[in-house]
Tab-separated table of C-alpha atoms and ligand atoms in Angstrom:
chain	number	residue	atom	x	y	z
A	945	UNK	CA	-14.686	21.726	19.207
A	946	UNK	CA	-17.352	19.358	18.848
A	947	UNK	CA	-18.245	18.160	15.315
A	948	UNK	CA	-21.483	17.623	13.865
A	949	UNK	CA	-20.909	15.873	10.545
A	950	UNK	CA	-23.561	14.344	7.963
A	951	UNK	CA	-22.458	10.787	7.787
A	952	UNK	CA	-20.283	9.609	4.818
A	953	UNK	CA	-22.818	7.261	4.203
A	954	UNK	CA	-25.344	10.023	3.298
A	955	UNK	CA	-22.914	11.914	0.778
A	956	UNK	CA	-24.683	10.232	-1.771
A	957	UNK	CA	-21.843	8.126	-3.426
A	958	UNK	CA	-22.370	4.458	-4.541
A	959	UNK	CA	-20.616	2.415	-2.203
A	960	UNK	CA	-20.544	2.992	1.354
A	961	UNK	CA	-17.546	0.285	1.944
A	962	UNK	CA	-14.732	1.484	0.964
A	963	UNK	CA	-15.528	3.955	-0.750
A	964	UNK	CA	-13.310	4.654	-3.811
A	965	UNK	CA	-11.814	7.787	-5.432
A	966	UNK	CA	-9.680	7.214	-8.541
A	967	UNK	CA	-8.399	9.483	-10.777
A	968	UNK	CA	-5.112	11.564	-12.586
A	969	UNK	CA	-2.873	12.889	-10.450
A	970	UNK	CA	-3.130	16.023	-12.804
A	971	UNK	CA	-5.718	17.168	-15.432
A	972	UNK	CA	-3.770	16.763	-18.471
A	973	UNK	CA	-5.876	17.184	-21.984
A	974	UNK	CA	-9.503	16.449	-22.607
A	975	UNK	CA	-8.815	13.098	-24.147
A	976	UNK	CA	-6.204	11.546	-21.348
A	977	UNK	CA	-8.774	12.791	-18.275
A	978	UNK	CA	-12.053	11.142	-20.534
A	979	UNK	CA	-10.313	7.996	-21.396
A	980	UNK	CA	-8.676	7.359	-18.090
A	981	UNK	CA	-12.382	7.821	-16.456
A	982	UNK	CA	-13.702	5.357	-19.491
A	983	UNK	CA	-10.838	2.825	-18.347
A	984	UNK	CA	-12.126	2.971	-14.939
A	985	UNK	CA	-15.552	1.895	-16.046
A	986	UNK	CA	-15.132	-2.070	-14.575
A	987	UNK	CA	-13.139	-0.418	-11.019
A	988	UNK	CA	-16.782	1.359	-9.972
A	989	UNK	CA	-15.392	4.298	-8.219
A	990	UNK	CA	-17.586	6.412	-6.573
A	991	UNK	CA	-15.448	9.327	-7.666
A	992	UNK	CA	-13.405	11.010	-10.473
A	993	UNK	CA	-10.235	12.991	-8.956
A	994	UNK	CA	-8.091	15.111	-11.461
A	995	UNK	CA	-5.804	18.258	-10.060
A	996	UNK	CA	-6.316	21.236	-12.203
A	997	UNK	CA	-3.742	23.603	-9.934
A	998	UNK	CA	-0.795	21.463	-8.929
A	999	UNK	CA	1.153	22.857	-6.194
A	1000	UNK	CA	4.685	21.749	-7.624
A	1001	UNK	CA	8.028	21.462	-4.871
A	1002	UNK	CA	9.838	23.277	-7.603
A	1003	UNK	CA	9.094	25.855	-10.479
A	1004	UNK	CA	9.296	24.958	-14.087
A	1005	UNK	CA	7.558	21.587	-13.106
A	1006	UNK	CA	4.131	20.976	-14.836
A	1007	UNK	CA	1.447	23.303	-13.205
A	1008	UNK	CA	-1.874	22.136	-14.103
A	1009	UNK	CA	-3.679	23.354	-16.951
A	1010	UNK	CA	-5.891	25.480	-14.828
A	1011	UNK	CA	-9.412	26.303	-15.085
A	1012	UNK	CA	-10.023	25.089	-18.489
A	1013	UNK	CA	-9.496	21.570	-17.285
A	1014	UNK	CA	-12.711	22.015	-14.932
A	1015	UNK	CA	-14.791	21.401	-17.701
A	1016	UNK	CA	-12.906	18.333	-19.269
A	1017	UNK	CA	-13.072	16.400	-15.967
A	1018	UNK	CA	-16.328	17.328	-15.314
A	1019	UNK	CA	-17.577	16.377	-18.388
A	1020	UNK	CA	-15.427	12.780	-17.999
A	1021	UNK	CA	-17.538	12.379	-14.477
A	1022	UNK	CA	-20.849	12.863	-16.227
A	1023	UNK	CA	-19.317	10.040	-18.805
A	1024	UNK	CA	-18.864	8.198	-16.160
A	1025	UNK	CA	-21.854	9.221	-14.370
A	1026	UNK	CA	-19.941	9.526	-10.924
A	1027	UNK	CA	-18.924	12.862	-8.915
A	1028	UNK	CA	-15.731	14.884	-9.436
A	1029	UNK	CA	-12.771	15.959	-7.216
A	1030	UNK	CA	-9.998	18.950	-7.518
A	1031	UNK	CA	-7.798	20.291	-5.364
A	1032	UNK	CA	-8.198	24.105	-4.217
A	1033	UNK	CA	-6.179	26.469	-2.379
A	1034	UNK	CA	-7.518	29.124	-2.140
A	1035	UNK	CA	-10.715	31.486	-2.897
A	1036	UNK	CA	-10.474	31.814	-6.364
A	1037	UNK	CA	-10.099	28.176	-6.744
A	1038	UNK	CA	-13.444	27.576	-5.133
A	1039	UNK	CA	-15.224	30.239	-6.755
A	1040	UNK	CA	-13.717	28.660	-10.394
A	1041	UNK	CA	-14.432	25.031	-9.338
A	1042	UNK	CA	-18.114	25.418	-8.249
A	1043	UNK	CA	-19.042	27.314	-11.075
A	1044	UNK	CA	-17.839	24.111	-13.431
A	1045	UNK	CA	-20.271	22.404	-10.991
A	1046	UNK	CA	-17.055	20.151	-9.092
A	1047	UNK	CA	-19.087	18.440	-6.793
A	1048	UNK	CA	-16.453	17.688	-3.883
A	1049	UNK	CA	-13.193	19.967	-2.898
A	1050	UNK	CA	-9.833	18.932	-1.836
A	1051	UNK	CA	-7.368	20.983	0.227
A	1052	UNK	CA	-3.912	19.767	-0.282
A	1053	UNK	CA	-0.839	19.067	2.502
A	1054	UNK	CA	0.767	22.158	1.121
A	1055	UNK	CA	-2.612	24.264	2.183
A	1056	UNK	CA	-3.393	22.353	5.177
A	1057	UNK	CA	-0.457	23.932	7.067
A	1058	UNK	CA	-1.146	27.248	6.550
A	1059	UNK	CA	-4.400	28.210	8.732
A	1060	UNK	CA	-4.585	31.822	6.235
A	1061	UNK	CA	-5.528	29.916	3.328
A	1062	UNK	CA	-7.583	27.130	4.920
A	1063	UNK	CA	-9.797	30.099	6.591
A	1064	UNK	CA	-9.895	32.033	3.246
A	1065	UNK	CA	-10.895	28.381	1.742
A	1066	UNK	CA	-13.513	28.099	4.541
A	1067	UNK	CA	-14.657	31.929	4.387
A	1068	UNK	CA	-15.394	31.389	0.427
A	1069	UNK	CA	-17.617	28.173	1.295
A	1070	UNK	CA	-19.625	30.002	3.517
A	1071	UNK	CA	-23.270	28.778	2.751
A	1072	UNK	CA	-22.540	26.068	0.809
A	1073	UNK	CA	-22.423	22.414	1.725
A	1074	UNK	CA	-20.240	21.097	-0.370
A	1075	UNK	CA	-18.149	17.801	0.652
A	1076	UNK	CA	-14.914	18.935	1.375
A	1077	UNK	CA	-12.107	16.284	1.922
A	1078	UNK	CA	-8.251	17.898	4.136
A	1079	UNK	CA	-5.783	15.675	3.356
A	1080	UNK	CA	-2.921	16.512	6.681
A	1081	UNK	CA	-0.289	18.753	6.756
A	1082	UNK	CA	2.756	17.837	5.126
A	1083	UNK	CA	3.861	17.574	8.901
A	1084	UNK	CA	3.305	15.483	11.172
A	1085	UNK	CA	0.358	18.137	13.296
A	1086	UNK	CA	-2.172	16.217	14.607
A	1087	UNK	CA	-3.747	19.396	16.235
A	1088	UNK	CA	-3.048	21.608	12.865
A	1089	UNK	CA	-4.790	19.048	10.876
A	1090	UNK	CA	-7.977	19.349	12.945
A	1091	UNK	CA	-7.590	22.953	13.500
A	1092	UNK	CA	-8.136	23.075	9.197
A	1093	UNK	CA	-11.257	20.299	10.072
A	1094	UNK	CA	-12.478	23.086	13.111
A	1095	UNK	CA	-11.963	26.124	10.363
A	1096	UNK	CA	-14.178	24.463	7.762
A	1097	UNK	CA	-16.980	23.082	10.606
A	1098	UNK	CA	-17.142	26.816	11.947
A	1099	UNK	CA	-18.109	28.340	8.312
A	1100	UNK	CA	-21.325	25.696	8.211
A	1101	UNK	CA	-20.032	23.141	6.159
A	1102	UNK	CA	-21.537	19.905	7.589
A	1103	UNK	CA	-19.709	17.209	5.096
A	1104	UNK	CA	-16.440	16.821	6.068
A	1105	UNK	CA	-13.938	14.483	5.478
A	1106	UNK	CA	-9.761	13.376	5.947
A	1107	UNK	CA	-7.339	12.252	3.375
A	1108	UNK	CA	-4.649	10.573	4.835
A	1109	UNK	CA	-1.409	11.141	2.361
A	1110	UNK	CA	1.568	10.588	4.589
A	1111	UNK	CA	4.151	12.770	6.352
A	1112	UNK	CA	7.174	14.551	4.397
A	1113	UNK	CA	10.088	12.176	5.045
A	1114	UNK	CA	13.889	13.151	4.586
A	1115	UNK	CA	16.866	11.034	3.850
A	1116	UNK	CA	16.076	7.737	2.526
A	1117	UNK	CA	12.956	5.880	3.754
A	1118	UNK	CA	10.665	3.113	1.904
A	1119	UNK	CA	7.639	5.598	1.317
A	1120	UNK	CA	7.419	8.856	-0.094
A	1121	UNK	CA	5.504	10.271	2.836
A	1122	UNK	CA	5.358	8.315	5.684
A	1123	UNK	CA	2.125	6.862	7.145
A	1124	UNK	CA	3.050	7.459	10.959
A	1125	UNK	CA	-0.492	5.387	10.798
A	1126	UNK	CA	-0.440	6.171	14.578
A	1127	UNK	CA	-1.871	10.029	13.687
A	1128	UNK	CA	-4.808	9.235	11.554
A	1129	UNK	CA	-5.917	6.580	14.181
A	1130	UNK	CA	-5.596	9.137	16.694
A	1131	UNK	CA	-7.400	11.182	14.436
A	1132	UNK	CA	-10.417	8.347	13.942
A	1133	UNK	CA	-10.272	8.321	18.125
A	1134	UNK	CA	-10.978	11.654	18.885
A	1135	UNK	CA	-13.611	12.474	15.713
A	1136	UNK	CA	-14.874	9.122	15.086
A	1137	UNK	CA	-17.853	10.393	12.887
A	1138	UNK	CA	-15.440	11.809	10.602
A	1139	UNK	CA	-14.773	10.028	7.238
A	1140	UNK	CA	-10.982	9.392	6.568
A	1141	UNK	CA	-9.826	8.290	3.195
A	1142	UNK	CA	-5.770	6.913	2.724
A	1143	UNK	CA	-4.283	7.844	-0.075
A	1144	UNK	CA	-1.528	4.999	-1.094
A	1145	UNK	CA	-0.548	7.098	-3.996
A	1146	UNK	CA	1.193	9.866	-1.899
A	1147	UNK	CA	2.364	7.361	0.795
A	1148	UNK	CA	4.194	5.446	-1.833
A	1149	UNK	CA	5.048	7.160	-4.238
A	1150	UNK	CA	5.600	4.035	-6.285
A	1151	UNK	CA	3.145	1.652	-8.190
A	1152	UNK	CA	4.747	-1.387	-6.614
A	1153	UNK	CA	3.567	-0.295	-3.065
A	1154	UNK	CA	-0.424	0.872	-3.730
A	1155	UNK	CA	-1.969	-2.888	-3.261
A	1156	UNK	CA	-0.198	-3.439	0.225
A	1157	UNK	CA	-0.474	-0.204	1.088
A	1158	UNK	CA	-4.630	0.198	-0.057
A	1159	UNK	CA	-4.904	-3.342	2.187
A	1160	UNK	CA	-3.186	-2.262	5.452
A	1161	UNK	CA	-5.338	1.074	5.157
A	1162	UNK	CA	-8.972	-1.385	4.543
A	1163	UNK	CA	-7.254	-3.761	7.603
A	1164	UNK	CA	-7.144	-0.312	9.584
A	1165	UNK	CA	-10.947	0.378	9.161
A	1166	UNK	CA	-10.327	3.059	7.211
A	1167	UNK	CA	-13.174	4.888	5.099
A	1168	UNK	CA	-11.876	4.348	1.652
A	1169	UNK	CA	-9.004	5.166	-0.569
A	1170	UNK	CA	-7.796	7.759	-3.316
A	1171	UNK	CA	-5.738	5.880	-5.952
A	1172	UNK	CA	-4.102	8.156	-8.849
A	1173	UNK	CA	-4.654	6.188	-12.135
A	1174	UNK	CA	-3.620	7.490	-15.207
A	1175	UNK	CA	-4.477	6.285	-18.994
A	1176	UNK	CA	-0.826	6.134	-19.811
A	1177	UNK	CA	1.286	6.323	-15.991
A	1178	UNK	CA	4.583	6.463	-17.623
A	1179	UNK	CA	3.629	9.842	-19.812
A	1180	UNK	CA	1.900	11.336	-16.751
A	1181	UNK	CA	3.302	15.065	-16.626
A	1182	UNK	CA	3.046	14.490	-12.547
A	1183	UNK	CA	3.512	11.489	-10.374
A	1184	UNK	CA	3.950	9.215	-12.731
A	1185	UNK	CA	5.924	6.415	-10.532
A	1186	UNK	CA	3.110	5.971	-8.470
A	1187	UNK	CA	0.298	6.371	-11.044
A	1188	UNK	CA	-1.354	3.034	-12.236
A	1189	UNK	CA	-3.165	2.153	-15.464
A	1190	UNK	CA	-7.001	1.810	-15.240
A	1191	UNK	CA	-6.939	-2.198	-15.956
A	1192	UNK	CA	-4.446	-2.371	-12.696
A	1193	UNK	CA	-6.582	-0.357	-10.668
A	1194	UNK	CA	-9.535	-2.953	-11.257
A	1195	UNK	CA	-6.576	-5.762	-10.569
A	1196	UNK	CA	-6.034	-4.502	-7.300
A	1197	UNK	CA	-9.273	-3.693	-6.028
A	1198	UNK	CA	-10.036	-7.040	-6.880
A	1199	UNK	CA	-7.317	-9.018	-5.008
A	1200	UNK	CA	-7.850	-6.195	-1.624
A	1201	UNK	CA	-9.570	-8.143	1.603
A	1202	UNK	CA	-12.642	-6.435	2.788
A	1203	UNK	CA	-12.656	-7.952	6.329
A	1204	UNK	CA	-16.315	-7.314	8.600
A	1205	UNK	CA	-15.602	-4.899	11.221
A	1206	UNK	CA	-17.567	-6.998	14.102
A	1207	UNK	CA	-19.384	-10.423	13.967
A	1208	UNK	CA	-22.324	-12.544	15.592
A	1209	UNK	CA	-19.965	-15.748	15.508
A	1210	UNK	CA	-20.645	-16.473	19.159
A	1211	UNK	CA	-17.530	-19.033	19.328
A	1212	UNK	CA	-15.509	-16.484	17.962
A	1213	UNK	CA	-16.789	-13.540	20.249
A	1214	UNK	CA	-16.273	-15.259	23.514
A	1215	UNK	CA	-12.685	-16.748	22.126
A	1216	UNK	CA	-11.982	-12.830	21.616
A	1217	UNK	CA	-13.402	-11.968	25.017
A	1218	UNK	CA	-10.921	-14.461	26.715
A	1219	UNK	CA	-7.766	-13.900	24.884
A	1220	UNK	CA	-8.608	-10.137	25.766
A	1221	UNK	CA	-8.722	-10.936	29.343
A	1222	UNK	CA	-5.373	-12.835	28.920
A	1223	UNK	CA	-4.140	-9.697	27.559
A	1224	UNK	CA	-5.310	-6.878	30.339
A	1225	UNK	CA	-3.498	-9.842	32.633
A	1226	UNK	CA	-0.290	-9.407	30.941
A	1227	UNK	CA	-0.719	-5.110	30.391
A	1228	UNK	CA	-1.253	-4.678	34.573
A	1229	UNK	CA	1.783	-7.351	35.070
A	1230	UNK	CA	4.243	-5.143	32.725
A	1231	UNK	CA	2.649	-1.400	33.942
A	1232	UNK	CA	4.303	-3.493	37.387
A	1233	UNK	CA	7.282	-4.664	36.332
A	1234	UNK	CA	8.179	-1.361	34.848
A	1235	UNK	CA	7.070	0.576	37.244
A	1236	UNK	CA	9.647	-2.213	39.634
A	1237	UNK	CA	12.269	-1.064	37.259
A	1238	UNK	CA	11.929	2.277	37.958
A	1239	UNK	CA	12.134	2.320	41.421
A	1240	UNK	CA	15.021	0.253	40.794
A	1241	UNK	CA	16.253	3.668	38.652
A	1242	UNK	CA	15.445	6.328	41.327
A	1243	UNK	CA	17.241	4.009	43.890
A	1244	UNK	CA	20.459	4.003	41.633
A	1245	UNK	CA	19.710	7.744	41.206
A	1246	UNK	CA	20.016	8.397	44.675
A	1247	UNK	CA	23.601	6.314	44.711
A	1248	UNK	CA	24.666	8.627	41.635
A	1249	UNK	CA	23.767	11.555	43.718
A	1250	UNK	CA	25.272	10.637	46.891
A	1251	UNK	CA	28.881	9.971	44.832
A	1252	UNK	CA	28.496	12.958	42.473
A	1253	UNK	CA	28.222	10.445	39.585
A	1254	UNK	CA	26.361	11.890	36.372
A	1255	UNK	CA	23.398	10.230	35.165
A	1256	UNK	CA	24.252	9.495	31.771
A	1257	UNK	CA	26.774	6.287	31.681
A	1258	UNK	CA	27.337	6.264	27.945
A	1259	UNK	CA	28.950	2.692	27.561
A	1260	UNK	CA	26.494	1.382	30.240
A	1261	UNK	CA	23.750	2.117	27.831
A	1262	UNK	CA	25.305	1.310	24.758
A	1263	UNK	CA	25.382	-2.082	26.439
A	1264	UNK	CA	21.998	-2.432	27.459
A	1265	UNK	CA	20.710	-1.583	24.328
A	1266	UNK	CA	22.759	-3.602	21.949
A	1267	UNK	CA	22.068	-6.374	24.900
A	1268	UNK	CA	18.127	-6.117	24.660
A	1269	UNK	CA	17.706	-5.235	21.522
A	1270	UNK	CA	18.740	-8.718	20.292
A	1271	UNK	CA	16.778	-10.326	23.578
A	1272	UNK	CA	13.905	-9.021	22.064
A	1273	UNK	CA	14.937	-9.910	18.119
A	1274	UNK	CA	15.455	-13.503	19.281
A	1275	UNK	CA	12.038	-13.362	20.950
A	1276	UNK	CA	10.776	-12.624	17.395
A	1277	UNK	CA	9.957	-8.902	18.391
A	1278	UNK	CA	11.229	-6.369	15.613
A	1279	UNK	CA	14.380	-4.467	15.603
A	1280	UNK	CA	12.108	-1.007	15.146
A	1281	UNK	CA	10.187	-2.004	18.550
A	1282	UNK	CA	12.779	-2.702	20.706
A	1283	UNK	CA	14.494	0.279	19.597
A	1284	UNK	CA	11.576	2.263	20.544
A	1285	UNK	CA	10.761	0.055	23.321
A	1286	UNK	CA	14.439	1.109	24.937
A	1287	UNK	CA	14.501	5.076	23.938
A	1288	UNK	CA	11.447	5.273	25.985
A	1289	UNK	CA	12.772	2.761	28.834
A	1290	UNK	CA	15.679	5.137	28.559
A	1291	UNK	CA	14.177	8.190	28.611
A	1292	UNK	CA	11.913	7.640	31.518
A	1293	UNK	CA	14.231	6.181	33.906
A	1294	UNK	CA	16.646	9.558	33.114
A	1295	UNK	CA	13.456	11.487	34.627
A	1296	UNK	CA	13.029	9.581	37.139
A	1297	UNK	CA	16.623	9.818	38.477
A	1298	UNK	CA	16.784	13.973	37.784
A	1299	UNK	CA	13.985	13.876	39.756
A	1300	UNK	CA	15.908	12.240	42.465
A	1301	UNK	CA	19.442	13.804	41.995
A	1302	UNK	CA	17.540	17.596	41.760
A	1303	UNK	CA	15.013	16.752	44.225
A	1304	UNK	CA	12.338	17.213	42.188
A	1305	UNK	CA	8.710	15.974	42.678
B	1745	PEP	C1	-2.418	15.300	-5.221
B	1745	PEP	O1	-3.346	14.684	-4.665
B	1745	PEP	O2	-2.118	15.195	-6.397
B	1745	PEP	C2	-1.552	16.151	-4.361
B	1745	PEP	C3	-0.903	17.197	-4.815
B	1745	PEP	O3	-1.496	15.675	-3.140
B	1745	PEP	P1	-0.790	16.188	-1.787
B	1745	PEP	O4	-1.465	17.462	-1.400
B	1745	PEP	O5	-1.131	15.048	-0.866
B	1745	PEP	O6	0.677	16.304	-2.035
B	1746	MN	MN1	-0.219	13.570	-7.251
C-alpha cells in the first residue's frame, strides 16, 4: 500500500529536529502529572505523554487511573502550553480520550500485534485526523507493524507516525527490549515519509542507558524520541528504573549530538564520494571471493556425494568457526559479527552442497 502522509513537519509541534515527547510512564495523581510537566519547562518538549490505561504483563500491577486522569494531563499540557499523548487500545479509549480533547493517540506493542483491535482503533477514528503514533509489535514483525500503519491509512487518517520501543527479549540481554535497529531502518526504507520516533525508555529499561541510547537513535536519523520522565522516578507506580527526573531530562538533551544530515562542504563531499568508490571496489571483490568459496563448496559437495559422506562435519565446523572467529577478533572485527558473518557463510554453503548432493537447481 502506498502511503500518503502529511509531513511531521506540518503536525504543528515546535521543533521539527528531533522532535521531543516527554512524559510519565503512567498518569499517577493530578499533582505528580502537573509538576512533572512544570519540571520539564527548561527540556522544551513538543509533547506531554502520560498512560492513563496501562496494559500491565501481570494482574495486581498498577493499572492506570483511567479516564479521570484525561483531564489532569490535559490540563498539565495546557500548563505547559504543548500537546498531549495517551495510549489507547481500543474504541472506548478513543472515544474517552478525544472527548478530554488528547490531541495525539498512541497504540501500544501489546495492541500492535493484534490486527482486531488496531482495526477497531482505526474504525473508531474514522473521520478524524488525529496524529496517531504505532509503536511495533512486541515481536519482531516488520510486515505486522506496517499492516497496523496500512489499517490506520485505509480509515483516512493522514498523520501517521512509528514509535520504535524495542523487541521482547528472553533470558538475559543488556536492554529490556531489544532495538534489532535493523527493522525500523527497514521500516524508514520502505515508507520514508513516515515519521519514526525511538523510545530509549522501553529499549532500556534503565536510566543509565537513555543518553546513549537517545544518541545512537539521533546518529540513526531518526525523527525524535519519547523519554518517560517522572517528578519523583523512584516512587513511579510503573517503570520506574528507566524513568528520569525532569532536571536529567534537560541534562541529557543537552549533552545529545545533533549531527546535519547532508552538507555543502565541497572537500568533504568529494572525500565521501571517493572513499565510497573505494568501498563498491571492495563490496564487488568480496560478492567474488564468496561466490569463489562457494563453488569451492558445491565442488566438495559433489566429493561428499560421490563417497556417501553427509554434509554436516560437526568437528570440521567447530574448527572453522572457533578458527575465524578469532581471525576476525584480531582484525579488530567484533565477536557478534563474525559469529554472524560464519552462521550465514555456514548456512549458505550447506545449500549450496544439498543442491548438489539432491540434484537440485
Ligand atoms: C508505555 O509507553 O508506557 C508503554 C506501555 O509502552 P509499550 O507499549 O512500548 O510497552
Ligand atoms: Mn512505560
Amino acid at each position: 500500500m502506498d502511503f500518503k502522509l502529511t509531513p511531521v513537519t506540518e503536525w504543528g509541534l515546535k521543533n521539527k529536529r528531533p522532535i521531543l515527547i516527554a512524559g510519565p510512564c503512567s498518569v499517577e495523581t493530578e499533582s505528580q502529572v502537573m509538576e512533572t510537566a512544570m519540571g520539564l519547562k527548561d527540556a522544551n518538549i513538543d509533547v506531554l505523554r502520560g498512560g492513563i490505561w496501562k496494559p500491565r504483563t501481570r494482574p495486581n500491577s498498577f493499572e492506570g487511573v483511567g479516564s479521570v486522569g484525561l483531564k489532569w494531563l490535559k490540563d498539565a499540557g495546557r500548563a505547559l502550553n504543548v500537546p498531549v499523548t495517551t495510549e489507547v487500545a481500543n474504541a472506548k479509549h478513543v472515544y474517552e480520550a478525544l472527548r478530554a480533547q488528547i490531541d495525539i493517540l498512541w497504540i501500544g506493542a501489546r495492541t500492535t500485534v493484534n490486527p482486531f483491535a488496531v482495526q477497531e482503533i482505526a474504525d473508531a477514528l474514522r473521520g478524524i485526523d488525529i496524529p496517531v503514533l504505532v509503536k511495533n509489535p512486541v515481536n519482531p514483525d516488520l510486515p505486522l507493524w506496517i499492516g497496523a500503519l496500512e489499517r490506520l491509512q485505509a480509515a483516512g487518517l493522514t498523520k501517521i507516525g512509528a514509535i520504535h520501543r524495542g523487541f521482547s527479549t528472553y533470558g538475559n540481554s543488556a536492554y529490556r527490549n531489544n532495538p534489532h535497529w535493523e527493522i525500523p531502518i527497514e521500516l524508514k526504507r520502505k515508507i520514508p515519509e513516515l515519521p519514526i520516533i525511538v523510545d530509549p525508555s522501553h529499549i532500556t529499561g534503565k536510566r543509565e542507558m537513555i543518553h546513549p541510547v537517545s544518541q545512537k537513535a539521533l546518529d540513526l536519523d531518526f525523527n525524535g524520541l519519547m523519554i518517560e520522565s517522572h517528578i519523583i522516578p523512584d516512587k513511579a507506580l510503573s517503570d520506574a528504573k528507566q524513568q528520569i527526573t525532569p532536571d536529567r531530562l534537560v541534562e541529557i538533551k543537552k549533552a545529545l549530538l545533533l549531527r546535519d544530515v547532508s552538507t555543502s562542504n565541497e572537500a568533504f563531499l568529494e572525500k565521501l564520494v571517493e572513499m565510497r568508490q573505494t568501498i563498491d571496489g571492495i563490496d564487488k571483490q568480496l560478492i567474488e571471493i564468496l561466490s569463489e568459496r562457494m563453488n569451492v563448496a558445491k565442488q566438495i559437495g559433489q566429493c561428499k556425494k560421490e563417497n556417501n559422506i553427509t554434509i554436516l562435519q560437526k568437528d570440521r565446523w567447530d574448527q572453522i568457526f572457533k578458527e575465524r572467529k578469532s581471525l576476525g577478533v584480531n582484525k579488530g572485527l567484533t565477536e557478534r559479527f563474525m559469529t554472524e558473518l560464519y552462521n550465514s557463510i555456514h548456512k549458505e554453503s550447506i545449500k549450496q552442497q544439498e543442491n548438489v548432493m539432491n540434484d537440485i537447481g
